PDB file of C-alpha atoms in Angstrom:
ATOM      1  CA  MET V 565      -0.012  -0.009  -0.015  1.00  0.00           C
ATOM      2  CA  PHE V 566       1.305   3.473  -0.945  1.00  0.00           C
ATOM      3  CA  ARG V 567       0.084   5.896   1.706  1.00  0.00           C
ATOM      4  CA  ILE V 568      -1.459   9.233   0.716  1.00  0.00           C
ATOM      5  CA  VAL V 569       0.396  11.846   2.754  1.00  0.00           C
ATOM      6  CA  SER V 570      -1.857  14.687   1.714  1.00  0.00           C
ATOM      7  CA  LYS V 571      -4.596  15.502  -0.773  1.00  0.00           C
ATOM      8  CA  GLU V 572      -6.108  18.758  -1.843  1.00  0.00           C
ATOM      9  CA  GLU V 573      -8.493  19.930  -4.502  1.00  0.00           C
ATOM     10  CA  ILE V 574      -6.636  22.520  -6.541  1.00  0.00           C
ATOM     11  CA  ALA V 575      -9.476  23.127  -9.080  1.00  0.00           C
ATOM     12  CA  PRO V 576     -12.884  21.731  -9.791  1.00  0.00           C
ATOM     13  CA  LYS V 577     -12.349  17.940 -10.287  1.00  0.00           C
ATOM     14  CA  PHE V 578      -8.513  18.349 -10.026  1.00  0.00           C
ATOM     15  CA  HIS V 579      -6.826  16.778  -7.004  1.00  0.00           C
ATOM     16  CA  ARG V 580      -3.247  16.875  -5.883  1.00  0.00           C
ATOM     17  CA  PHE V 581      -1.971  13.817  -4.071  1.00  0.00           C
ATOM     18  CA  VAL V 582       1.351  13.623  -2.223  1.00  0.00           C
ATOM     19  CA  VAL V 583       2.189   9.934  -1.965  1.00  0.00           C
ATOM     20  CA  ALA V 584       4.765   8.046   0.049  1.00  0.00           C
ATOM     21  CA  ALA V 585       6.979   6.278  -2.525  1.00  0.00           C
ATOM     22  CA  PRO V 586      10.621   6.528  -1.470  1.00  0.00           C
ATOM     23  CA  GLU V 587      12.179   4.411  -4.202  1.00  0.00           C
ATOM     24  CA  ILE V 588      10.272   6.186  -6.957  1.00  0.00           C
ATOM     25  CA  ALA V 589      11.022   9.605  -5.504  1.00  0.00           C
ATOM     26  CA  ARG V 590      14.749   8.755  -5.393  1.00  0.00           C
ATOM     27  CA  LYS V 591      14.890   7.629  -9.073  1.00  0.00           C
ATOM     28  CA  HIS V 592      12.392   9.993 -10.717  1.00  0.00           C
ATOM     29  CA  LYS V 593      13.489  12.314 -13.521  1.00  0.00           C
ATOM     30  CA  PRO V 594      11.386  14.946 -15.348  1.00  0.00           C
ATOM     31  CA  GLY V 595       9.006  13.418 -17.894  1.00  0.00           C
ATOM     32  CA  GLN V 596       8.558  10.086 -16.271  1.00  0.00           C
ATOM     33  CA  PHE V 597       5.304   8.608 -15.071  1.00  0.00           C
ATOM     34  CA  VAL V 598       3.874   5.921 -12.775  1.00  0.00           C
ATOM     35  CA  MET V 599       1.150   3.308 -13.216  1.00  0.00           C
ATOM     36  CA  VAL V 600      -1.351   3.584 -10.358  1.00  0.00           C
ATOM     37  CA  LEU V 601      -3.791   0.925  -9.216  1.00  0.00           C
ATOM     38  CA  PRO V 602      -6.050   2.601  -6.636  1.00  0.00           C
ATOM     39  CA  GLY V 603      -7.699  -0.564  -5.303  1.00  0.00           C
ATOM     40  CA  GLU V 604      -8.544  -4.127  -6.037  1.00  0.00           C
ATOM     41  CA  SER V 605     -11.605  -3.291  -8.133  1.00  0.00           C
ATOM     42  CA  GLY V 606      -9.980  -0.494 -10.138  1.00  0.00           C
ATOM     43  CA  GLU V 607      -7.783  -0.380 -13.191  1.00  0.00           C
ATOM     44  CA  ARG V 608      -4.220   0.735 -13.666  1.00  0.00           C
ATOM     45  CA  ILE V 609      -3.849   4.299 -15.066  1.00  0.00           C
ATOM     46  CA  PRO V 610      -0.748   6.228 -16.083  1.00  0.00           C
ATOM     47  CA  LEU V 611      -0.042   9.473 -14.201  1.00  0.00           C
ATOM     48  CA  THR V 612       2.949  11.661 -14.884  1.00  0.00           C
ATOM     49  CA  ILE V 613       4.886  12.630 -11.739  1.00  0.00           C
ATOM     50  CA  ALA V 614       4.314  16.374 -11.152  1.00  0.00           C
ATOM     51  CA  ALA V 615       7.018  16.639  -8.467  1.00  0.00           C
ATOM     52  CA  SER V 616       9.205  14.431  -6.258  1.00  0.00           C
ATOM     53  CA  ASP V 617      11.041  14.914  -2.951  1.00  0.00           C
ATOM     54  CA  ALA V 618      13.799  12.379  -2.489  1.00  0.00           C
ATOM     55  CA  ALA V 619      14.459  13.554   1.041  1.00  0.00           C
ATOM     56  CA  ALA V 620      10.812  13.198   2.135  1.00  0.00           C
ATOM     57  CA  GLY V 621      10.366  10.054   0.006  1.00  0.00           C
ATOM     58  CA  THR V 622       7.263  11.388  -1.733  1.00  0.00           C
ATOM     59  CA  ILE V 623       5.947  11.991  -5.203  1.00  0.00           C
ATOM     60  CA  THR V 624       3.188  14.378  -6.268  1.00  0.00           C
ATOM     61  CA  LEU V 625       0.438  13.299  -8.669  1.00  0.00           C
ATOM     62  CA  VAL V 626      -2.325  15.491 -10.104  1.00  0.00           C
ATOM     63  CA  VAL V 627      -5.534  13.625 -10.922  1.00  0.00           C
ATOM     64  CA  GLN V 628      -8.405  14.944 -12.988  1.00  0.00           C
ATOM     65  CA  GLU V 629     -11.760  13.274 -12.425  1.00  0.00           C
ATOM     66  CA  VAL V 630     -12.690  11.834 -15.862  1.00  0.00           C
ATOM     67  CA  GLY V 631     -13.812   8.222 -15.508  1.00  0.00           C
ATOM     68  CA  LYS V 632     -14.573   5.549 -12.927  1.00  0.00           C
ATOM     69  CA  THR V 633     -11.024   5.099 -11.689  1.00  0.00           C
ATOM     70  CA  THR V 634     -10.174   8.800 -11.322  1.00  0.00           C
ATOM     71  CA  MET V 635     -13.529   9.477  -9.657  1.00  0.00           C
ATOM     72  CA  SER V 636     -12.879   6.707  -7.152  1.00  0.00           C
ATOM     73  CA  MET V 637      -9.446   8.219  -6.464  1.00  0.00           C
ATOM     74  CA  ALA V 638     -11.108  11.532  -5.724  1.00  0.00           C
ATOM     75  CA  LEU V 639     -12.978   9.912  -2.811  1.00  0.00           C
ATOM     76  CA  LEU V 640      -9.723   8.967  -1.066  1.00  0.00           C
ATOM     77  CA  ALA V 641      -8.240  11.154   1.689  1.00  0.00           C
ATOM     78  CA  ALA V 642      -4.947  11.615   3.492  1.00  0.00           C
ATOM     79  CA  GLY V 643      -4.112   8.424   5.385  1.00  0.00           C
ATOM     80  CA  ASP V 644      -5.697   6.250   2.722  1.00  0.00           C
ATOM     81  CA  GLY V 645      -3.498   4.596   0.144  1.00  0.00           C
ATOM     82  CA  PHE V 646      -3.143   3.256  -3.386  1.00  0.00           C
ATOM     83  CA  LEU V 647      -2.847  -0.455  -3.790  1.00  0.00           C
ATOM     84  CA  SER V 648      -0.006  -0.216  -6.274  1.00  0.00           C
ATOM     85  CA  VAL V 649       2.230   2.521  -7.739  1.00  0.00           C
ATOM     86  CA  VAL V 650       4.829   1.275 -10.262  1.00  0.00           C
ATOM     87  CA  GLY V 651       7.606   3.467 -11.619  1.00  0.00           C
ATOM     88  CA  PRO V 652       9.220   5.614 -12.569  1.00  0.00           C
ATOM     89  CA  LEU V 653       8.455   4.556 -16.104  1.00  0.00           C
ATOM     90  CA  GLY V 654       9.120   6.050 -19.553  1.00  0.00           C
ATOM     91  CA  THR V 655      12.081   7.766 -21.072  1.00  0.00           C
ATOM     92  CA  PRO V 656      13.028  10.934 -19.122  1.00  0.00           C
ATOM     93  CA  THR V 657      12.982  14.281 -20.856  1.00  0.00           C
ATOM     94  CA  HIS V 658      16.301  15.197 -22.411  1.00  0.00           C
ATOM     95  CA  ILE V 659      17.479  18.132 -20.379  1.00  0.00           C
ATOM     96  CA  GLU V 660      20.329  20.349 -21.630  1.00  0.00           C
ATOM     97  CA  LYS V 661      20.941  24.031 -22.323  1.00  0.00           C
ATOM     98  CA  PHE V 662      19.078  24.648 -25.607  1.00  0.00           C
ATOM     99  CA  GLY V 663      18.732  28.426 -25.187  1.00  0.00           C
ATOM    100  CA  THR V 664      15.119  29.658 -25.227  1.00  0.00           C
ATOM    101  CA  VAL V 665      12.461  27.037 -24.603  1.00  0.00           C
ATOM    102  CA  VAL V 666       8.729  27.590 -24.875  1.00  0.00           C
ATOM    103  CA  CYS V 667       6.653  25.287 -22.653  1.00  0.00           C
ATOM    104  CA  VAL V 668       3.085  25.005 -23.810  1.00  0.00           C
ATOM    105  CA  GLY V 669       0.712  23.372 -21.298  1.00  0.00           C
ATOM    106  CA  GLY V 670      -3.016  22.855 -21.643  1.00  0.00           C
ATOM    107  CA  GLY V 671      -5.402  21.812 -18.848  1.00  0.00           C
ATOM    108  CA  ALA V 672      -4.239  18.650 -17.127  1.00  0.00           C
ATOM    109  CA  GLY V 673      -1.053  18.837 -19.199  1.00  0.00           C
ATOM    110  CA  ILE V 674       0.213  21.674 -17.016  1.00  0.00           C
ATOM    111  CA  ALA V 675       1.013  19.231 -14.187  1.00  0.00           C
ATOM    112  CA  PRO V 676       3.526  17.071 -16.125  1.00  0.00           C
ATOM    113  CA  MET V 677       4.987  20.268 -17.601  1.00  0.00           C
ATOM    114  CA  LEU V 678       6.021  21.529 -14.128  1.00  0.00           C
ATOM    115  CA  PRO V 679       9.102  19.306 -13.514  1.00  0.00           C
ATOM    116  CA  ILE V 680      10.153  19.655 -17.128  1.00  0.00           C
ATOM    117  CA  ALA V 681      10.097  23.411 -17.088  1.00  0.00           C
ATOM    118  CA  GLY V 682      11.931  23.358 -13.816  1.00  0.00           C
ATOM    119  CA  GLY V 683      14.616  21.034 -15.136  1.00  0.00           C
ATOM    120  CA  LEU V 684      15.076  23.112 -18.286  1.00  0.00           C
ATOM    121  CA  ARG V 685      15.410  26.287 -16.269  1.00  0.00           C
ATOM    122  CA  ARG V 686      17.954  24.764 -13.867  1.00  0.00           C
ATOM    123  CA  ALA V 687      19.970  23.729 -16.956  1.00  0.00           C
ATOM    124  CA  GLY V 688      20.289  27.418 -17.900  1.00  0.00           C
ATOM    125  CA  ASN V 689      17.524  27.811 -20.448  1.00  0.00           C
ATOM    126  CA  ARG V 690      15.332  30.833 -20.711  1.00  0.00           C
ATOM    127  CA  VAL V 691      11.872  29.292 -20.134  1.00  0.00           C
ATOM    128  CA  LEU V 692       8.802  30.994 -21.608  1.00  0.00           C
ATOM    129  CA  SER V 693       5.565  29.308 -20.628  1.00  0.00           C
ATOM    130  CA  ILE V 694       2.138  29.428 -22.215  1.00  0.00           C
ATOM    131  CA  LEU V 695      -0.666  27.867 -20.117  1.00  0.00           C
ATOM    132  CA  GLY V 696      -4.167  27.513 -21.326  1.00  0.00           C
ATOM    133  CA  GLY V 697      -7.550  26.079 -20.330  1.00  0.00           C
ATOM    134  CA  ARG V 698     -11.195  26.352 -21.156  1.00  0.00           C
ATOM    135  CA  THR V 699     -11.761  28.679 -18.235  1.00  0.00           C
ATOM    136  CA  GLN V 700      -9.737  30.317 -15.426  1.00  0.00           C
ATOM    137  CA  GLU V 701     -10.277  27.513 -12.880  1.00  0.00           C
ATOM    138  CA  LEU V 702      -8.783  24.954 -15.289  1.00  0.00           C
ATOM    139  CA  VAL V 703      -5.491  26.782 -15.668  1.00  0.00           C
ATOM    140  CA  ILE V 704      -3.911  24.961 -12.796  1.00  0.00           C
ATOM    141  CA  LEU V 705      -0.627  25.240 -10.851  1.00  0.00           C
ATOM    142  CA  ARG V 706      -0.111  28.849 -11.827  1.00  0.00           C
ATOM    143  CA  ALA V 707       2.073  29.863  -8.918  1.00  0.00           C
ATOM    144  CA  GLU V 708       4.227  26.754  -9.331  1.00  0.00           C
ATOM    145  CA  MET V 709       4.720  27.390 -13.050  1.00  0.00           C
ATOM    146  CA  GLU V 710       5.493  31.066 -12.475  1.00  0.00           C
ATOM    147  CA  ALA V 711       8.313  29.958 -10.126  1.00  0.00           C
ATOM    148  CA  VAL V 712      10.061  27.981 -12.939  1.00  0.00           C
ATOM    149  CA  SER V 713       9.364  30.388 -15.836  1.00  0.00           C
ATOM    150  CA  ASP V 714      11.171  33.547 -16.920  1.00  0.00           C
ATOM    151  CA  GLU V 715       7.962  34.759 -18.630  1.00  0.00           C
ATOM    152  CA  ILE V 716       4.445  33.335 -18.632  1.00  0.00           C
ATOM    153  CA  VAL V 717       1.327  33.923 -20.709  1.00  0.00           C
ATOM    154  CA  TYR V 718      -2.139  32.660 -19.806  1.00  0.00           C
ATOM    155  CA  THR V 719      -4.979  31.948 -22.242  1.00  0.00           C
ATOM    156  CA  THR V 720      -8.559  30.824 -21.744  1.00  0.00           C
ATOM    157  CA  ASP V 721     -11.158  29.855 -24.297  1.00  0.00           C
ATOM    158  CA  ASP V 722     -13.785  32.005 -22.622  1.00  0.00           C
ATOM    159  CA  GLY V 723     -11.564  34.973 -21.823  1.00  0.00           C
ATOM    160  CA  SER V 724     -12.150  34.641 -18.053  1.00  0.00           C
ATOM    161  CA  PHE V 725      -8.398  34.852 -17.405  1.00  0.00           C
ATOM    162  CA  GLY V 726      -5.415  36.032 -19.397  1.00  0.00           C
ATOM    163  CA  ARG V 727      -5.865  36.332 -23.151  1.00  0.00           C
ATOM    164  CA  LYS V 728      -8.965  35.062 -24.814  1.00  0.00           C
ATOM    165  CA  GLY V 729      -8.090  32.407 -27.365  1.00  0.00           C
ATOM    166  CA  LEU V 730      -6.029  29.302 -27.790  1.00  0.00           C
ATOM    167  CA  VAL V 731      -2.415  28.596 -26.778  1.00  0.00           C
ATOM    168  CA  THR V 732      -1.409  28.584 -30.439  1.00  0.00           C
ATOM    169  CA  HIS V 733      -2.546  32.191 -30.755  1.00  0.00           C
ATOM    170  CA  ALA V 734      -0.265  33.151 -27.856  1.00  0.00           C
ATOM    171  CA  LEU V 735       2.519  31.020 -29.319  1.00  0.00           C
ATOM    172  CA  ALA V 736       2.325  32.837 -32.666  1.00  0.00           C
ATOM    173  CA  GLU V 737       2.462  36.252 -30.884  1.00  0.00           C
ATOM    174  CA  LEU V 738       5.422  35.105 -28.837  1.00  0.00           C
ATOM    175  CA  VAL V 739       7.364  33.966 -31.864  1.00  0.00           C
ATOM    176  CA  GLU V 740       6.609  37.275 -33.554  1.00  0.00           C
ATOM    177  CA  SER V 741       7.718  39.378 -30.554  1.00  0.00           C
ATOM    178  CA  HIS V 742      10.636  37.217 -29.257  1.00  0.00           C
ATOM    179  CA  GLY V 743      11.828  35.435 -32.392  1.00  0.00           C
ATOM    180  CA  LYS V 744      12.003  31.744 -32.975  1.00  0.00           C
ATOM    181  CA  PRO V 745      12.703  29.731 -29.776  1.00  0.00           C
ATOM    182  CA  ASP V 746      15.256  26.896 -29.816  1.00  0.00           C
ATOM    183  CA  LEU V 747      12.703  24.361 -28.647  1.00  0.00           C
ATOM    184  CA  VAL V 748       8.994  24.067 -27.977  1.00  0.00           C
ATOM    185  CA  VAL V 749       7.580  21.456 -25.555  1.00  0.00           C
ATOM    186  CA  ALA V 750       3.804  20.846 -25.665  1.00  0.00           C
ATOM    187  CA  ILE V 751       1.727  18.823 -23.197  1.00  0.00           C
ATOM    188  CA  GLY V 752      -2.028  18.748 -23.198  1.00  0.00           C
ATOM    189  CA  PRO V 753      -5.036  17.433 -25.194  1.00  0.00           C
ATOM    190  CA  ALA V 754      -3.960  15.711 -28.417  1.00  0.00           C
ATOM    191  CA  ILE V 755      -5.773  18.245 -30.564  1.00  0.00           C
ATOM    192  CA  MET V 756      -3.847  21.038 -28.855  1.00  0.00           C
ATOM    193  CA  MET V 757      -0.491  19.379 -29.399  1.00  0.00           C
ATOM    194  CA  LYS V 758      -1.411  18.690 -33.037  1.00  0.00           C
ATOM    195  CA  ALA V 759      -2.211  22.413 -33.459  1.00  0.00           C
ATOM    196  CA  VAL V 760       1.143  23.415 -31.909  1.00  0.00           C
ATOM    197  CA  ALA V 761       3.008  20.979 -34.168  1.00  0.00           C
ATOM    198  CA  GLU V 762       1.240  22.309 -37.274  1.00  0.00           C
ATOM    199  CA  MET V 763       2.184  25.817 -36.308  1.00  0.00           C
ATOM    200  CA  THR V 764       5.864  25.188 -35.590  1.00  0.00           C
ATOM    201  CA  ARG V 765       6.508  22.774 -38.481  1.00  0.00           C
ATOM    202  CA  PRO V 766       6.719  25.422 -41.317  1.00  0.00           C
ATOM    203  CA  LEU V 767       8.918  27.545 -39.010  1.00  0.00           C
ATOM    204  CA  ALA V 768      11.326  24.623 -38.477  1.00  0.00           C
ATOM    205  CA  ILE V 769      11.136  25.012 -34.696  1.00  0.00           C
ATOM    206  CA  PRO V 770      12.037  21.714 -32.926  1.00  0.00           C
ATOM    207  CA  THR V 771       8.925  20.601 -31.044  1.00  0.00           C
ATOM    208  CA  LEU V 772       8.385  17.838 -28.518  1.00  0.00           C
ATOM    209  CA  ALA V 773       4.997  16.460 -27.495  1.00  0.00           C
ATOM    210  CA  SER V 774       4.443  14.359 -24.354  1.00  0.00           C
ATOM    211  CA  LEU V 775       1.672  11.874 -25.196  1.00  0.00           C
ATOM    212  CA  ASN V 776      -0.935  10.438 -22.881  1.00  0.00           C
ATOM    213  CA  SER V 777      -2.331   7.327 -24.525  1.00  0.00           C
ATOM    214  CA  ILE V 778      -4.392   4.309 -23.468  1.00  0.00           C
ATOM    215  CA  MET V 779      -2.077   2.184 -21.347  1.00  0.00           C
ATOM    216  CA  VAL V 780      -2.475  -1.109 -19.497  1.00  0.00           C
ATOM    217  CA  ASP V 781       0.861  -2.261 -18.018  1.00  0.00           C
ATOM    218  CA  GLY V 782       3.320   0.547 -18.810  1.00  0.00           C
ATOM    219  CA  THR V 783       6.151  -1.750 -19.815  1.00  0.00           C
ATOM    220  CA  GLY V 784       5.588  -2.399 -23.511  1.00  0.00           C
ATOM    221  CA  MET V 785       4.001  -5.829 -23.030  1.00  0.00           C
ATOM    222  CA  CYS V 786       0.399  -5.109 -23.997  1.00  0.00           C
ATOM    223  CA  GLY V 787       0.846  -2.795 -26.954  1.00  0.00           C
ATOM    224  CA  ALA V 788      -2.284  -0.735 -26.010  1.00  0.00           C
ATOM    225  CA  CYS V 789      -0.310   2.511 -26.133  1.00  0.00           C
ATOM    226  CA  ARG V 790       1.082   2.016 -29.676  1.00  0.00           C
ATOM    227  CA  ILE V 791       1.197   5.026 -31.931  1.00  0.00           C
ATOM    228  CA  ALA V 792       2.700   5.935 -35.298  1.00  0.00           C
ATOM    229  CA  VAL V 793       5.794   8.164 -35.355  1.00  0.00           C
ATOM    230  CA  ASP V 794       7.334   8.855 -38.722  1.00  0.00           C
ATOM    231  CA  GLY V 795       5.389   5.920 -40.152  1.00  0.00           C
ATOM    232  CA  GLN V 796       6.799   3.473 -37.568  1.00  0.00           C
ATOM    233  CA  THR V 797       5.021   1.886 -34.634  1.00  0.00           C
ATOM    234  CA  LYS V 798       6.215   3.171 -31.249  1.00  0.00           C
ATOM    235  CA  PHE V 799       5.035   2.510 -27.726  1.00  0.00           C
ATOM    236  CA  VAL V 800       4.318   5.529 -25.557  1.00  0.00           C
ATOM    237  CA  CYS V 801       5.205   3.686 -22.358  1.00  0.00           C
ATOM    238  CA  VAL V 802       8.779   2.707 -23.259  1.00  0.00           C
ATOM    239  CA  ASP V 803       9.718   4.757 -26.365  1.00  0.00           C
ATOM    240  CA  GLY V 804       8.064   7.902 -24.921  1.00  0.00           C
ATOM    241  CA  PRO V 805       6.137   9.539 -23.588  1.00  0.00           C
ATOM    242  CA  GLU V 806       7.935  12.323 -25.528  1.00  0.00           C
ATOM    243  CA  PHE V 807       8.262  12.314 -29.303  1.00  0.00           C
ATOM    244  CA  ASP V 808       9.136  14.678 -32.109  1.00  0.00           C
ATOM    245  CA  ALA V 809       5.740  16.354 -32.533  1.00  0.00           C
ATOM    246  CA  HIS V 810       6.299  16.884 -36.266  1.00  0.00           C
ATOM    247  CA  LYS V 811       6.442  13.087 -36.773  1.00  0.00           C
ATOM    248  CA  VAL V 812       3.529  11.969 -34.610  1.00  0.00           C
ATOM    249  CA  ASP V 813       0.355  10.854 -36.320  1.00  0.00           C
ATOM    250  CA  PHE V 814      -2.045  12.750 -34.082  1.00  0.00           C
ATOM    251  CA  ASP V 815      -5.122  11.728 -36.036  1.00  0.00           C
ATOM    252  CA  LEU V 816      -4.354   8.044 -35.315  1.00  0.00           C
ATOM    253  CA  LEU V 817      -3.674   8.909 -31.671  1.00  0.00           C
ATOM    254  CA  MET V 818      -7.008  10.683 -31.295  1.00  0.00           C
ATOM    255  CA  LYS V 819      -8.782   7.823 -33.034  1.00  0.00           C
ATOM    256  CA  ARG V 820      -7.272   5.343 -30.557  1.00  0.00           C
ATOM    257  CA  LEU V 821      -8.162   7.591 -27.574  1.00  0.00           C
ATOM    258  CA  ARG V 822     -11.840   7.441 -28.672  1.00  0.00           C
ATOM    259  CA  MET V 823     -11.920   3.639 -29.052  1.00  0.00           C
ATOM    260  CA  TYR V 824     -13.472   2.861 -25.671  1.00  0.00           C
ATOM    261  CA  LEU V 825     -15.562   5.973 -25.043  1.00  0.00           C
ATOM    262  CA  PRO V 826     -18.871   4.006 -24.824  1.00  0.00           C
ATOM    263  CA  GLU V 827     -17.383   1.554 -22.311  1.00  0.00           C
ATOM    264  CA  GLU V 828     -15.878   4.416 -20.287  1.00  0.00           C
ATOM    265  CA  GLN V 829     -19.212   6.229 -20.274  1.00  0.00           C
ATOM    266  CA  ALA V 830     -21.018   3.100 -19.066  1.00  0.00           C
ATOM    267  CA  ALA V 831     -18.508   2.486 -16.303  1.00  0.00           C
ATOM    268  CA  ARG V 832     -18.706   6.113 -15.235  1.00  0.00           C
ATOM    269  CA  GLU V 833     -22.506   6.069 -15.084  1.00  0.00           C
ATOM    270  CA  LYS V 834     -22.537   2.774 -13.119  1.00  0.00           C
ATOM    271  CA  PHE V 835     -20.003   4.185 -10.654  1.00  0.00           C
ATOM    272  CA  LEU V 836     -22.040   7.362 -10.121  1.00  0.00           C
ATOM    273  CA  ALA V 837     -25.270   5.343  -9.683  1.00  0.00           C
ATOM    274  CA  ASN V 838     -23.684   2.984  -7.146  1.00  0.00           C
ATOM    275  CA  HIS V 839     -22.066   5.856  -5.246  1.00  0.00           C
ATOM    276  CA  GLU V 840     -25.380   7.722  -5.107  1.00  0.00           C
ATOM    277  CA  CYS V 841     -27.130   4.599  -3.807  1.00  0.00           C
ATOM    278  CA  ARG V 842     -24.550   4.162  -1.064  1.00  0.00           C
ATOM    279  CA  ALA V 843     -24.844   7.813  -0.079  1.00  0.00           C
ATOM    280  CA  LEU V 844     -28.643   7.597   0.133  1.00  0.00           C
ATOM    281  CA  ALA V 845     -28.365   4.395   2.180  1.00  0.00           C
ATOM    282  CA  GLY V 846     -26.066   6.184   4.586  1.00  0.00           C
ATOM    283  CA  VAL V 847     -28.560   9.031   4.976  1.00  0.00           C
ATOM    284  CA  ALA V 848     -31.335   6.545   5.586  1.00  0.00           C
ATOM    285  CA  ARG V 849     -29.344   4.789   8.270  1.00  0.00           C
ATOM    286  CA  GLY V 850     -28.551   8.134   9.919  1.00  0.00           C
TER     287      GLY V 850
END
């Protein structure tokens, strides 16, 4: 059992867990993830490590309530635990002094961007961050990202915070005002990363995308996370999660991400119905 040291809701349906995992904390490098099994009746899901503290022996995970498993995780509290946490997995981000690096994070993708931006800045890079979300509440970890960025721009789809528009609009303005960066790193919804890649490709700006695909074991055995990169089959769990964004077949990735939507919806509705029944039973007993 991996004990939850602390848990807090940092935005609607976004929860930050600090978990006791000494070995993982000691070995973790930016860009790596863990496979988490919350309980015996759940499923394993991949979560990128948002922070680690080797001295304290803890890792930080940010969980967005989306389906049955993440909703069940949201019900846990400090003192509870996850049945299994395996990692760190995946190929770490290549950190060196590139020069100027633009970090583009969208929604839940801001959490895995945090250790990467921090690592790049500690390596001597000038880090310019663009963070976006549908609305202000979904632009998470703002103070933490400001601490590891030289400049930061916020965008929201509805204009409730920062600039109204998409992260690609802010990226185009940044390139125009600051010149071409040496590297762009994008993490967020697949459609957002595709848009970033399409914008930077004609400008010949090296661009990395950290992919979040369907994953079962996290070690390359099942093949569920396979994608196409430059026409070749790659596995996100072992070959990634980061790839040259200009070579990723994002359309295939998005198609695979939609494969089990009906099953996910059914599981979510069943979980909500069961949870509501248990809550009503508790009220009746009270």
